[in-house]
GROMACS .gro file of C-alpha atoms in nm:
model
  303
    1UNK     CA    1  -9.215   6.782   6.920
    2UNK     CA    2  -8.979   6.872   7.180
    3UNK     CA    3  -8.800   7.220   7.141
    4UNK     CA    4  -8.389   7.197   7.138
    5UNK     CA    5  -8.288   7.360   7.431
    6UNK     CA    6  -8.072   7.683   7.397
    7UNK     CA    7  -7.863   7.633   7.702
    8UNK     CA    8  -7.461   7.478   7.586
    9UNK     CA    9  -7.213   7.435   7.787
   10UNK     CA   10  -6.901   7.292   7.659
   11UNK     CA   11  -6.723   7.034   7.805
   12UNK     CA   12  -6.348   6.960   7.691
   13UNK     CA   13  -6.319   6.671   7.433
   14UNK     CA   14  -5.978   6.511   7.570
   15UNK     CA   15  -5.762   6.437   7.811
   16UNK     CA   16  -5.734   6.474   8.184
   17UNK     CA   17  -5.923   6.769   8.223
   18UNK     CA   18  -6.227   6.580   8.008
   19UNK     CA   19  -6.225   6.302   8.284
   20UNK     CA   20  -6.221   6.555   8.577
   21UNK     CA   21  -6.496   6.743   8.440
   22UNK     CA   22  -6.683   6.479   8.380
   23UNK     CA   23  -6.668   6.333   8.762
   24UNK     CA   24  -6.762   6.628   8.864
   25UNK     CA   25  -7.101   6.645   8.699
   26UNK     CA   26  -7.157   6.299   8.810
   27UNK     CA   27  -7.102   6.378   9.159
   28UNK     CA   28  -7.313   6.696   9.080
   29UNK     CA   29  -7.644   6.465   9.005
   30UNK     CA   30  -7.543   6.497   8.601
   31UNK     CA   31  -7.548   6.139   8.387
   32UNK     CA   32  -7.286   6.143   8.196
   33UNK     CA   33  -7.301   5.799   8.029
   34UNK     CA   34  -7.353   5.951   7.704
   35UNK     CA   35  -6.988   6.078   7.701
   36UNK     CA   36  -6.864   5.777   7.705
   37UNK     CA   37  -6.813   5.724   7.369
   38UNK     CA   38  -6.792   5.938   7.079
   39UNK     CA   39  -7.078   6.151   7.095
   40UNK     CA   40  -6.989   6.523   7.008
   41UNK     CA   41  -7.322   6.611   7.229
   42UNK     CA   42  -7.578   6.524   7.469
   43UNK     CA   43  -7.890   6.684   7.639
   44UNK     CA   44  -7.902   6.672   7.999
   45UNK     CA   45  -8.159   6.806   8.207
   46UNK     CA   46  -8.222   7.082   7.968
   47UNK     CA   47  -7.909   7.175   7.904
   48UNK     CA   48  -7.679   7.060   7.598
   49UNK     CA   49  -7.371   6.957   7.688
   50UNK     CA   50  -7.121   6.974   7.391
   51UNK     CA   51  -6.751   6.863   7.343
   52UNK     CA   52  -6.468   7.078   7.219
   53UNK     CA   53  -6.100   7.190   7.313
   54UNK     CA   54  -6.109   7.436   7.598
   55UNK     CA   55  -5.958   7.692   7.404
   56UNK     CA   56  -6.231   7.686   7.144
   57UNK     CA   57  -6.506   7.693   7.426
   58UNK     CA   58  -6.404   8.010   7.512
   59UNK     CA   59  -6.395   8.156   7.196
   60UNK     CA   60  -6.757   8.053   7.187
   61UNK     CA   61  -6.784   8.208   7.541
   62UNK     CA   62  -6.693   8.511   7.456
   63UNK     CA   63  -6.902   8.510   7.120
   64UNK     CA   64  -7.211   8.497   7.338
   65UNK     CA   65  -7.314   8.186   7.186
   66UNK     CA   66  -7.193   7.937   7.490
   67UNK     CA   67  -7.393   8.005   7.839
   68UNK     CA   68  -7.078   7.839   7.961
   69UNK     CA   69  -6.806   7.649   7.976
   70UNK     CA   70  -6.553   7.416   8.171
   71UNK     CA   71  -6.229   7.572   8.090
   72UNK     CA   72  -5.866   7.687   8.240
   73UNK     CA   73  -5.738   7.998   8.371
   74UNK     CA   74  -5.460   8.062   8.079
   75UNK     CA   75  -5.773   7.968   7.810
   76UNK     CA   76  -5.972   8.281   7.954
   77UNK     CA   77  -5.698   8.499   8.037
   78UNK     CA   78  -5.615   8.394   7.603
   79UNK     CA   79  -5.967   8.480   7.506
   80UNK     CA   80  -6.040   8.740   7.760
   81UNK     CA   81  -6.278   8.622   7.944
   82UNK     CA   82  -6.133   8.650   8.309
   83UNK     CA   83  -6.358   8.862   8.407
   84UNK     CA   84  -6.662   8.688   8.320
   85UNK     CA   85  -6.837   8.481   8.667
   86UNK     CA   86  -6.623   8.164   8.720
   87UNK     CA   87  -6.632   7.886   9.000
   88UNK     CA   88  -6.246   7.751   9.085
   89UNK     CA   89  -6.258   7.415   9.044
   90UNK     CA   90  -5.989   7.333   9.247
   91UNK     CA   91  -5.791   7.029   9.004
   92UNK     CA   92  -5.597   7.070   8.719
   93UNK     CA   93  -5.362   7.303   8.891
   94UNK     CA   94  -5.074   7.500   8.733
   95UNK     CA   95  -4.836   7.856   8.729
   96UNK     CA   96  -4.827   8.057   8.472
   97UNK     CA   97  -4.460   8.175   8.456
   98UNK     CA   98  -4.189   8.337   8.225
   99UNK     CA   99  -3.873   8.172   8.176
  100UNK     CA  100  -3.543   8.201   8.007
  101UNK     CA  101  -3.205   7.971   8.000
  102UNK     CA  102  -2.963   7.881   8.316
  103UNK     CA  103  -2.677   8.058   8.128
  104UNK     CA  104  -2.891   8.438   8.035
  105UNK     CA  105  -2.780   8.737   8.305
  106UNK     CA  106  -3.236   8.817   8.247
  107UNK     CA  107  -3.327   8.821   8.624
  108UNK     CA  108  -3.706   8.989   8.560
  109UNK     CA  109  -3.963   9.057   8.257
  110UNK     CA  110  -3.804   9.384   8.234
  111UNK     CA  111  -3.434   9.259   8.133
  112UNK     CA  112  -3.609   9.058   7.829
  113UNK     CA  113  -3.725   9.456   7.634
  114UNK     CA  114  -3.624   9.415   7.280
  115UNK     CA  115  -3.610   9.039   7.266
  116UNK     CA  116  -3.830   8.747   7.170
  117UNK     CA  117  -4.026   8.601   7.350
  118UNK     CA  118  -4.250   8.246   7.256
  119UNK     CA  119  -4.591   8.148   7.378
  120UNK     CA  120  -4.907   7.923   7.300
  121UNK     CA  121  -5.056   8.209   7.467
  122UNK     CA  122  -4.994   8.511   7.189
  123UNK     CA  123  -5.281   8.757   7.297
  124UNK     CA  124  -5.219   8.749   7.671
  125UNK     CA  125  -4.876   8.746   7.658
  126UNK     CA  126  -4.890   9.091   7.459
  127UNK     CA  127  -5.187   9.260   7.710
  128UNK     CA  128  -4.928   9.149   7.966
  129UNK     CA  129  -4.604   9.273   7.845
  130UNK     CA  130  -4.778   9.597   7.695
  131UNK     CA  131  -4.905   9.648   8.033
  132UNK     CA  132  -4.540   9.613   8.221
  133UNK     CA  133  -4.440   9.859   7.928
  134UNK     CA  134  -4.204   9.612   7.774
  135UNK     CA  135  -4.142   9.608   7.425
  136UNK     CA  136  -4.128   9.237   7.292
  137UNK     CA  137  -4.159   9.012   6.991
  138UNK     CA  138  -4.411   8.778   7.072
  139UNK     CA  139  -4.411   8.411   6.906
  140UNK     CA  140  -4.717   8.201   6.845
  141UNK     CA  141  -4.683   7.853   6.885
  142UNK     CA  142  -4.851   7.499   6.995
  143UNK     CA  143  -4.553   7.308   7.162
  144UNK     CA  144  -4.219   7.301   7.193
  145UNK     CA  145  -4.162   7.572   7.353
  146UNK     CA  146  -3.875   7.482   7.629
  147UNK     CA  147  -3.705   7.337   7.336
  148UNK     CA  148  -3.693   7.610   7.116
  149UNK     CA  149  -3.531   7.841   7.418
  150UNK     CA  150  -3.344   7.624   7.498
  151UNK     CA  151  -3.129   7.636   7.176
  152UNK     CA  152  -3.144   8.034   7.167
  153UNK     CA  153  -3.404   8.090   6.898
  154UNK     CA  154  -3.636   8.247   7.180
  155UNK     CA  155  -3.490   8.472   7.470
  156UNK     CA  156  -3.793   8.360   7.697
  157UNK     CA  157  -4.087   8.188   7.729
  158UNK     CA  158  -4.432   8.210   7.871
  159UNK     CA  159  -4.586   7.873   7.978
  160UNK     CA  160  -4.782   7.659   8.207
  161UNK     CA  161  -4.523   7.475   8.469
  162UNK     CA  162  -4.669   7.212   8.676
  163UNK     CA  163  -4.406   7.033   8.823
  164UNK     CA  164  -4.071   7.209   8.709
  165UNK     CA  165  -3.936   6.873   8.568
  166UNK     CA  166  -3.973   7.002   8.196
  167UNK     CA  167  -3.762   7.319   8.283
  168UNK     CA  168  -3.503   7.170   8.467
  169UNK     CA  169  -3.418   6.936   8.165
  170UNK     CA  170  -3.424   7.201   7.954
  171UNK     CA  171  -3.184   7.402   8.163
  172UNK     CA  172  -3.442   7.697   8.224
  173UNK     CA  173  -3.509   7.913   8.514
  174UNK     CA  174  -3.820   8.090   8.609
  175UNK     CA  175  -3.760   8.523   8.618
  176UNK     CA  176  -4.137   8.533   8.671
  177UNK     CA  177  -4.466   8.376   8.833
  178UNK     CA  178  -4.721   8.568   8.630
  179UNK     CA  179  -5.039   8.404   8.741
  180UNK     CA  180  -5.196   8.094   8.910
  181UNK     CA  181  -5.417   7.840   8.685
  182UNK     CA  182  -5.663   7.629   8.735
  183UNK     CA  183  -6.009   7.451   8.621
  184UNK     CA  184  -6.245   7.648   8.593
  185UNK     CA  185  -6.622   7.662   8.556
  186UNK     CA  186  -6.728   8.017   8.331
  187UNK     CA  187  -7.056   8.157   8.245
  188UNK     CA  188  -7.187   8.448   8.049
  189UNK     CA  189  -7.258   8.759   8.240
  190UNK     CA  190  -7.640   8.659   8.283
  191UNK     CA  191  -7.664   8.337   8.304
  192UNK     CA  192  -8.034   8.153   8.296
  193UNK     CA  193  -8.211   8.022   8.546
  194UNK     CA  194  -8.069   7.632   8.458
  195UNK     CA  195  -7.718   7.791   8.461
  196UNK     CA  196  -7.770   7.887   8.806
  197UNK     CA  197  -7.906   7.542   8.921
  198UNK     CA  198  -7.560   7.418   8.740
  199UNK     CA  199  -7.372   7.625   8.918
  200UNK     CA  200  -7.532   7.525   9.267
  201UNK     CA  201  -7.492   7.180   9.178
  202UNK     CA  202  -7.110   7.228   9.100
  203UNK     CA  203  -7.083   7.431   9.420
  204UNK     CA  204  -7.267   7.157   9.603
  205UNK     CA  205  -7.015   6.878   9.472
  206UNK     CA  206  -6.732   7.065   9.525
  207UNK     CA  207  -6.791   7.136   9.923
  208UNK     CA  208  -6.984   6.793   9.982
  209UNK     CA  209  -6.801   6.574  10.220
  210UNK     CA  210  -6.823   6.280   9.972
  211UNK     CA  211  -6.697   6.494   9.662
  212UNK     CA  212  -6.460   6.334   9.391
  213UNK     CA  213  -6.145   6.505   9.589
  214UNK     CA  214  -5.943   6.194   9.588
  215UNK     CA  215  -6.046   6.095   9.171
  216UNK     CA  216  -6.031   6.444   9.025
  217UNK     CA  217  -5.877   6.714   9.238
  218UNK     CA  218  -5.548   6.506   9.362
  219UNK     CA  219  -5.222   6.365   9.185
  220UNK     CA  220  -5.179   6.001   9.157
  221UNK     CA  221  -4.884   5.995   9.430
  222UNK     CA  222  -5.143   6.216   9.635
  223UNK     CA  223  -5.402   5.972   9.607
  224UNK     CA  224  -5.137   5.677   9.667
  225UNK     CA  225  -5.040   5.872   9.989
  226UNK     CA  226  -5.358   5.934  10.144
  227UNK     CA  227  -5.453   5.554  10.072
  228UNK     CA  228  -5.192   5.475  10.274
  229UNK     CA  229  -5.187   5.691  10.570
  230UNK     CA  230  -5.573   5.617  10.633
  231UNK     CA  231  -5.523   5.178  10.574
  232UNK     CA  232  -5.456   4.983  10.894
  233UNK     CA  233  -5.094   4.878  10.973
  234UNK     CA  234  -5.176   4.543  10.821
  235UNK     CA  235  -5.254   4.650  10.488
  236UNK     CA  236  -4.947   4.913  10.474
  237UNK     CA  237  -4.701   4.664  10.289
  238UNK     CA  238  -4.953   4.569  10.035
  239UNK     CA  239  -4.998   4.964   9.939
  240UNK     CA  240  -4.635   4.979   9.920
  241UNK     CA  241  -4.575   4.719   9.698
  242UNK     CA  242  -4.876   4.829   9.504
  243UNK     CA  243  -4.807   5.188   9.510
  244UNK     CA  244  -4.464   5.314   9.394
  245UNK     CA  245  -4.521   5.664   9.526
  246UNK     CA  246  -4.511   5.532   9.869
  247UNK     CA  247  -4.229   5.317   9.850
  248UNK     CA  248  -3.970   5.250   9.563
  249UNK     CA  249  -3.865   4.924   9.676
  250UNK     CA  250  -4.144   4.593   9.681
  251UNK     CA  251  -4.156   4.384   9.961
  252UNK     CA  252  -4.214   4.002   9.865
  253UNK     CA  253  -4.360   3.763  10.157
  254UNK     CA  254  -4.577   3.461  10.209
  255UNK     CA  255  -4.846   3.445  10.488
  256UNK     CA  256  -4.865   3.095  10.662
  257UNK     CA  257  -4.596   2.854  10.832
  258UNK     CA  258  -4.553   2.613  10.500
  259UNK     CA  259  -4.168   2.685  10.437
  260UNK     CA  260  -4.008   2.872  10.734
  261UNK     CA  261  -3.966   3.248  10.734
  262UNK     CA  262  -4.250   3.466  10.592
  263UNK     CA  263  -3.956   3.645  10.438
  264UNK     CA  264  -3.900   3.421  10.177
  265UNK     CA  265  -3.993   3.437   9.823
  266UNK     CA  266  -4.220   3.160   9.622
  267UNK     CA  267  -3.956   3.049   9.454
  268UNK     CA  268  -3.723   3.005   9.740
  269UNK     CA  269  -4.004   2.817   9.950
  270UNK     CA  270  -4.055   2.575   9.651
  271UNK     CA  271  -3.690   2.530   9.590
  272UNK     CA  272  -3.677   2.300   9.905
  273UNK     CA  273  -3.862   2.059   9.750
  274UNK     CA  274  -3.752   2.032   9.424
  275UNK     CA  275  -3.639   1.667   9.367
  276UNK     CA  276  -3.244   1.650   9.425
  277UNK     CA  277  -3.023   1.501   9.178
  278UNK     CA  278  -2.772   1.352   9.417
  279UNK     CA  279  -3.047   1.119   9.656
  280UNK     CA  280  -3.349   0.951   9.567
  281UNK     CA  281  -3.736   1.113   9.530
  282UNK     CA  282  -3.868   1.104   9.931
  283UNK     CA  283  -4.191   0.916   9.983
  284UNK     CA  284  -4.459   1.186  10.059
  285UNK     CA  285  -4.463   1.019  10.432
  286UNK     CA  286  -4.093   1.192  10.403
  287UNK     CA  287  -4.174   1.507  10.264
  288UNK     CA  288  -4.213   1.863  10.494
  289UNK     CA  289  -4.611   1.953  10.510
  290UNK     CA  290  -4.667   2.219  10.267
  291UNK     CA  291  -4.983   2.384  10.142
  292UNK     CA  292  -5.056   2.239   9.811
  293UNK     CA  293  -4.755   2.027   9.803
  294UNK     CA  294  -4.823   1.748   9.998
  295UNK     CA  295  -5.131   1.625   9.797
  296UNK     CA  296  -4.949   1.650   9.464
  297UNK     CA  297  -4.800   1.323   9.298
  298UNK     CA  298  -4.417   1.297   9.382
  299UNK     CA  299  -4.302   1.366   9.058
  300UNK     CA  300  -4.444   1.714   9.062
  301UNK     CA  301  -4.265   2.032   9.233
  302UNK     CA  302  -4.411   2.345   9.293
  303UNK     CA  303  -4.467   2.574   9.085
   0.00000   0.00000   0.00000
């Protein structure tokens, strides 16, 4: 009987951040067809490969009872495990900031002493204050947490911010950039000899000329933009049409010379031949040559 390996490394079990990982272990010689579906584990080469919320993996990590883990920059700086070894994965990008309303005179961390502050980050965001010798009340919570400044029942927040777009609804402002987040790839102090091959791999992937940049380490409008500056010129308007990052408005055409300009629609090609109600049917001798009109019975238009 085979022995059950000791080496885990958790993986997360949703989301973006899931899919990313997962790429990358494909394009680091890893099958990871058994993560398709709802298998909580899987042994690959050796090494067990388990599912769970990033946050819980490095809980685990820190335990001692995870060799390692794909998690995020806020989850270790949470569980404090920033200092273990970690490969920067490069995707899932983010800032870790503090923020407070338009409207609040708080221009730094140090205007917010004696106020409340609300988090899904609770045990960093007391290291961090402690260590900037501010006295705050910090708030634990899962979600919500623009929302819940935004009405004045918090003075700030501390929170990922990818694009800005939920802040600016909100009507917050950023007082401070606190840290830069990312994907990461984390391992216990000393790691074992297939850790180290999975961490050569990963390395391996990650510098390769063929690795996943444009599937796991780019935005969608990224992607759509680098589609379309490397396509010929010919091929531009179909990218546009098909890719509203590049162009907001869709440009309809025909290719061939059946109904005049190229310019036209479908619909305004075929309305030339609809049967008129004012003058009899033309005999198909009669009728303009158009591709798959003209061999259609008269009393069919196009459709």
């Amino acid at each position: 009987m085979t022995a059950a390996p000791t080496i885990r490394v958790a993986i997360p079990s949703k989301g973006r951040l899931r899919e990313q990982c997962l790429d990358l272990l494909k394009h680091a010689g890893y099958s990871v067809g058994a993560f398709k579906g709802d298998n909580a584990s899987a042994v690959v080469d050796g090494i067990e490969f388990i599912e769970m919320r990033p946050r819980d993996a490095a809980a685990w990590l820190k335990a001692g009872r995870l060799s390692a883990a794909f998690i995020s920059t806020d989850t270790a700086l949470e569980s404090n495990v920033e200092d273990f070894p970690a490969i920067e994965l490069g995707f899932a990008k983010s800032d870790l900031i503090v923020a407070c309303r338009d409207a609040d005179s708080f221009q730094c961390a140090a205007d917010l002493a004696g106020g409340t502050v609300a988090t899904h980050l609770p045990d960093w965001t007391r290291r961090w204050f402690a260590s900037q010798g501010i006295d705050v009340t910090v708030v634990a919570m899962g979600g919500s947490l623009e929302g819940v400044c935004a009405v004045g029942m918090a003075d700030a927040i501390v929170d990922l911010r990818e694009t800005g777009g939920s802040l600016a609804r909100n009507r917050l402002r950023v007082i401070e950039e606190v840290e830069n987040c990312q994907a990461i790839f984390a391992n216990t102090v000393d790691p074992s000899a297939e850790i180290d091959d999975l961490r050569l791999r990963i390395g391996a992937a990650l510098s390769s000329p063929n690795a996943p940049s444009t599937s796991c380490c780019t935005s969608r409008s990224a992607r759509s933009a680098a589609l379309h500056r490397s396509s010929p010129d010919w091929l531009r308007p179909v990218l546009r049409w098909r890719c509203p990052a590049i162009s907001l408005r869709p440009i309809s055409w025909s290719i061939g010379p059946s109904c005049g300009s190229t310019r036209r629609s479908r619909n305004a090609r075929c309305q030339r031949h609809r049967r008129p109600h004012h003058r009899p049917t033309p005999s198909s001798r009669d009728r303009p040559a158009c591709a798959g009109v003209a061999d259609r019975p008269a009393s069919r238009s196009c459709r």
